[in-house]
């Protein structure tokens, strides 16, 4: 039996509104918001007393989604600085294809985005960059050339 699809990537944040605003500016669409609590949430997460607010955002093509979650209970646990380098074990990034990488970076800067390195050219194929978004999330951007 093979998997059917990847449904979403979950990211825990402290400021849900700021994270939603960032990803909406990137071009994602808000699919919905919900409050999550109850026995099923405790059973699924292995935590007791789960109460969290979630927002689901999706790419314009409808194929990819991020679930942004702000825990009200139990308290969020920080695992270190948010500006960790990209090569730390377990560190992830979410990559998006964009039409205009420079314009996208410029639009995200007012939402706290900072380039991790710089915009780089990969042969004659792509312009690529990593930027740090809300909560230290590393977001990759790729603009296909030609």
CSV table of C-alpha atoms in Angstrom, one decimal:
chain,number,residue,atom,x,y,z
A,1,UNK,CA,0.0,0.0,0.0
A,2,UNK,CA,1.5,3.4,-1.0
A,3,UNK,CA,0.6,6.7,0.4
A,4,UNK,CA,-2.1,8.7,-1.4
A,5,UNK,CA,-0.5,12.2,-1.1
A,6,UNK,CA,1.2,14.5,1.4
A,7,UNK,CA,-1.6,16.3,3.1
A,8,UNK,CA,0.1,19.2,4.9
A,9,UNK,CA,3.2,20.3,6.9
A,10,UNK,CA,2.5,21.4,10.4
A,11,UNK,CA,4.4,24.3,12.0
A,12,UNK,CA,4.0,25.5,15.6
A,13,UNK,CA,4.1,29.3,16.0
A,14,UNK,CA,3.7,31.8,18.8
A,15,UNK,CA,2.1,34.5,16.8
A,16,UNK,CA,-0.5,32.9,14.6
A,17,UNK,CA,-1.8,36.1,13.0
A,18,UNK,CA,1.7,37.2,12.0
A,19,UNK,CA,2.5,33.7,10.5
A,20,UNK,CA,-0.8,33.8,8.5
A,21,UNK,CA,-0.1,37.3,7.3
A,22,UNK,CA,3.4,36.2,6.1
A,23,UNK,CA,2.1,33.2,4.2
A,24,UNK,CA,-0.8,35.1,2.7
A,25,UNK,CA,1.7,37.8,1.4
A,26,UNK,CA,3.7,35.0,-0.1
A,27,UNK,CA,0.6,34.1,-2.1
A,28,UNK,CA,-1.0,31.3,-0.1
A,29,UNK,CA,-4.7,31.3,0.5
A,30,UNK,CA,-6.4,30.9,3.9
A,31,UNK,CA,-8.4,27.7,3.9
A,32,UNK,CA,-9.8,28.2,7.4
A,33,UNK,CA,-9.2,28.5,11.1
A,34,UNK,CA,-10.3,26.3,13.9
A,35,UNK,CA,-9.9,25.7,17.7
A,36,UNK,CA,-8.6,22.2,18.4
A,37,UNK,CA,-9.1,20.5,21.8
A,38,UNK,CA,-10.5,17.3,23.2
A,39,UNK,CA,-9.6,13.7,23.6
A,40,UNK,CA,-8.7,13.1,20.0
A,41,UNK,CA,-6.1,15.9,20.1
A,42,UNK,CA,-4.6,14.5,23.2
A,43,UNK,CA,-4.5,11.0,21.8
A,44,UNK,CA,-3.0,12.1,18.5
A,45,UNK,CA,-0.3,14.4,19.9
A,46,UNK,CA,0.5,12.4,23.0
A,47,UNK,CA,0.0,15.5,25.1
A,48,UNK,CA,-2.5,16.2,27.9
A,49,UNK,CA,-5.0,19.1,27.8
A,50,UNK,CA,-4.3,20.2,24.2
A,51,UNK,CA,-5.9,23.5,23.3
A,52,UNK,CA,-4.6,25.2,20.2
A,53,UNK,CA,-5.7,27.5,17.4
A,54,UNK,CA,-4.9,26.4,13.9
A,55,UNK,CA,-5.0,28.1,10.5
A,56,UNK,CA,-4.7,26.1,7.3
A,57,UNK,CA,-3.2,27.9,4.3
A,58,UNK,CA,-2.9,26.4,0.8
A,59,UNK,CA,-1.0,27.1,-2.4
A,60,UNK,CA,-3.1,28.7,-5.2
A,61,UNK,CA,-3.0,25.4,-7.1
A,62,UNK,CA,-4.7,23.7,-4.1
A,63,UNK,CA,-2.1,20.9,-3.9
A,64,UNK,CA,0.0,21.9,-0.9
A,65,UNK,CA,-1.0,23.1,2.6
A,66,UNK,CA,0.6,24.3,5.8
A,67,UNK,CA,-1.1,23.9,9.1
A,68,UNK,CA,0.0,26.7,11.4
A,69,UNK,CA,-0.7,26.0,15.1
A,70,UNK,CA,-0.6,28.2,18.2
A,71,UNK,CA,-0.7,26.1,21.4
A,72,UNK,CA,-2.6,27.6,24.3
A,73,UNK,CA,-2.2,24.5,26.4
A,74,UNK,CA,0.2,22.8,27.1
A,75,UNK,CA,2.7,25.7,26.9
A,76,UNK,CA,5.0,25.8,23.9
A,77,UNK,CA,8.5,24.5,24.4
A,78,UNK,CA,11.4,26.3,22.7
A,79,UNK,CA,14.2,24.2,21.5
A,80,UNK,CA,16.8,26.9,21.2
A,81,UNK,CA,17.4,30.0,19.1
A,82,UNK,CA,15.2,30.7,16.1
A,83,UNK,CA,18.1,31.8,13.9
A,84,UNK,CA,19.8,28.5,13.8
A,85,UNK,CA,21.8,27.7,10.6
A,86,UNK,CA,20.3,25.5,7.9
A,87,UNK,CA,22.5,22.5,8.6
A,88,UNK,CA,21.2,21.8,12.2
A,89,UNK,CA,19.7,18.2,12.4
A,90,UNK,CA,16.0,18.3,12.2
A,91,UNK,CA,15.9,21.8,10.8
A,92,UNK,CA,13.4,22.0,8.0
A,93,UNK,CA,12.6,24.4,5.3
A,94,UNK,CA,9.5,24.8,3.1
A,95,UNK,CA,10.2,25.5,-0.6
A,96,UNK,CA,8.0,27.4,-2.9
A,97,UNK,CA,8.1,28.1,-6.6
A,98,UNK,CA,7.6,31.8,-7.4
A,99,UNK,CA,7.3,33.9,-10.5
A,100,UNK,CA,9.6,36.7,-9.4
A,101,UNK,CA,12.0,36.0,-6.5
A,102,UNK,CA,13.2,39.6,-6.0
A,103,UNK,CA,9.7,40.9,-5.8
A,104,UNK,CA,8.7,38.1,-3.5
A,105,UNK,CA,11.6,38.8,-1.1
A,106,UNK,CA,10.7,42.6,-1.2
A,107,UNK,CA,7.0,41.9,-0.3
A,108,UNK,CA,8.0,39.6,2.6
A,109,UNK,CA,10.5,41.9,4.2
A,110,UNK,CA,7.8,44.0,5.9
A,111,UNK,CA,6.6,40.8,7.5
A,112,UNK,CA,10.0,40.1,9.1
A,113,UNK,CA,11.6,38.1,6.3
A,114,UNK,CA,15.4,38.2,6.2
A,115,UNK,CA,17.6,36.4,3.6
A,116,UNK,CA,19.7,33.6,5.2
A,117,UNK,CA,22.3,34.0,2.5
A,118,UNK,CA,21.7,35.7,-0.8
A,119,UNK,CA,19.8,35.1,-4.0
A,120,UNK,CA,21.9,32.6,-6.0
A,121,UNK,CA,21.8,31.4,-9.5
A,122,UNK,CA,21.9,27.6,-10.2
A,123,UNK,CA,23.3,27.2,-13.7
A,124,UNK,CA,20.7,28.5,-16.3
A,125,UNK,CA,17.9,26.9,-14.4
A,126,UNK,CA,16.9,28.7,-11.2
A,127,UNK,CA,17.3,31.6,-9.0
A,128,UNK,CA,17.2,30.3,-5.4
A,129,UNK,CA,17.3,31.7,-1.9
A,130,UNK,CA,16.5,30.8,1.7
A,131,UNK,CA,14.9,33.4,4.0
A,132,UNK,CA,13.9,33.3,7.6
A,133,UNK,CA,10.2,34.0,8.2
A,134,UNK,CA,8.1,34.1,11.3
A,135,UNK,CA,9.2,32.0,14.2
A,136,UNK,CA,12.6,31.4,12.5
A,137,UNK,CA,10.9,29.2,9.8
A,138,UNK,CA,13.3,28.8,6.9
A,139,UNK,CA,11.4,29.3,3.6
A,140,UNK,CA,13.0,28.5,0.3
A,141,UNK,CA,12.1,30.3,-2.9
A,142,UNK,CA,12.8,29.1,-6.4
A,143,UNK,CA,12.3,31.1,-9.6
A,144,UNK,CA,12.7,29.0,-12.8
A,145,UNK,CA,14.6,30.8,-15.5
A,146,UNK,CA,13.8,30.8,-19.2
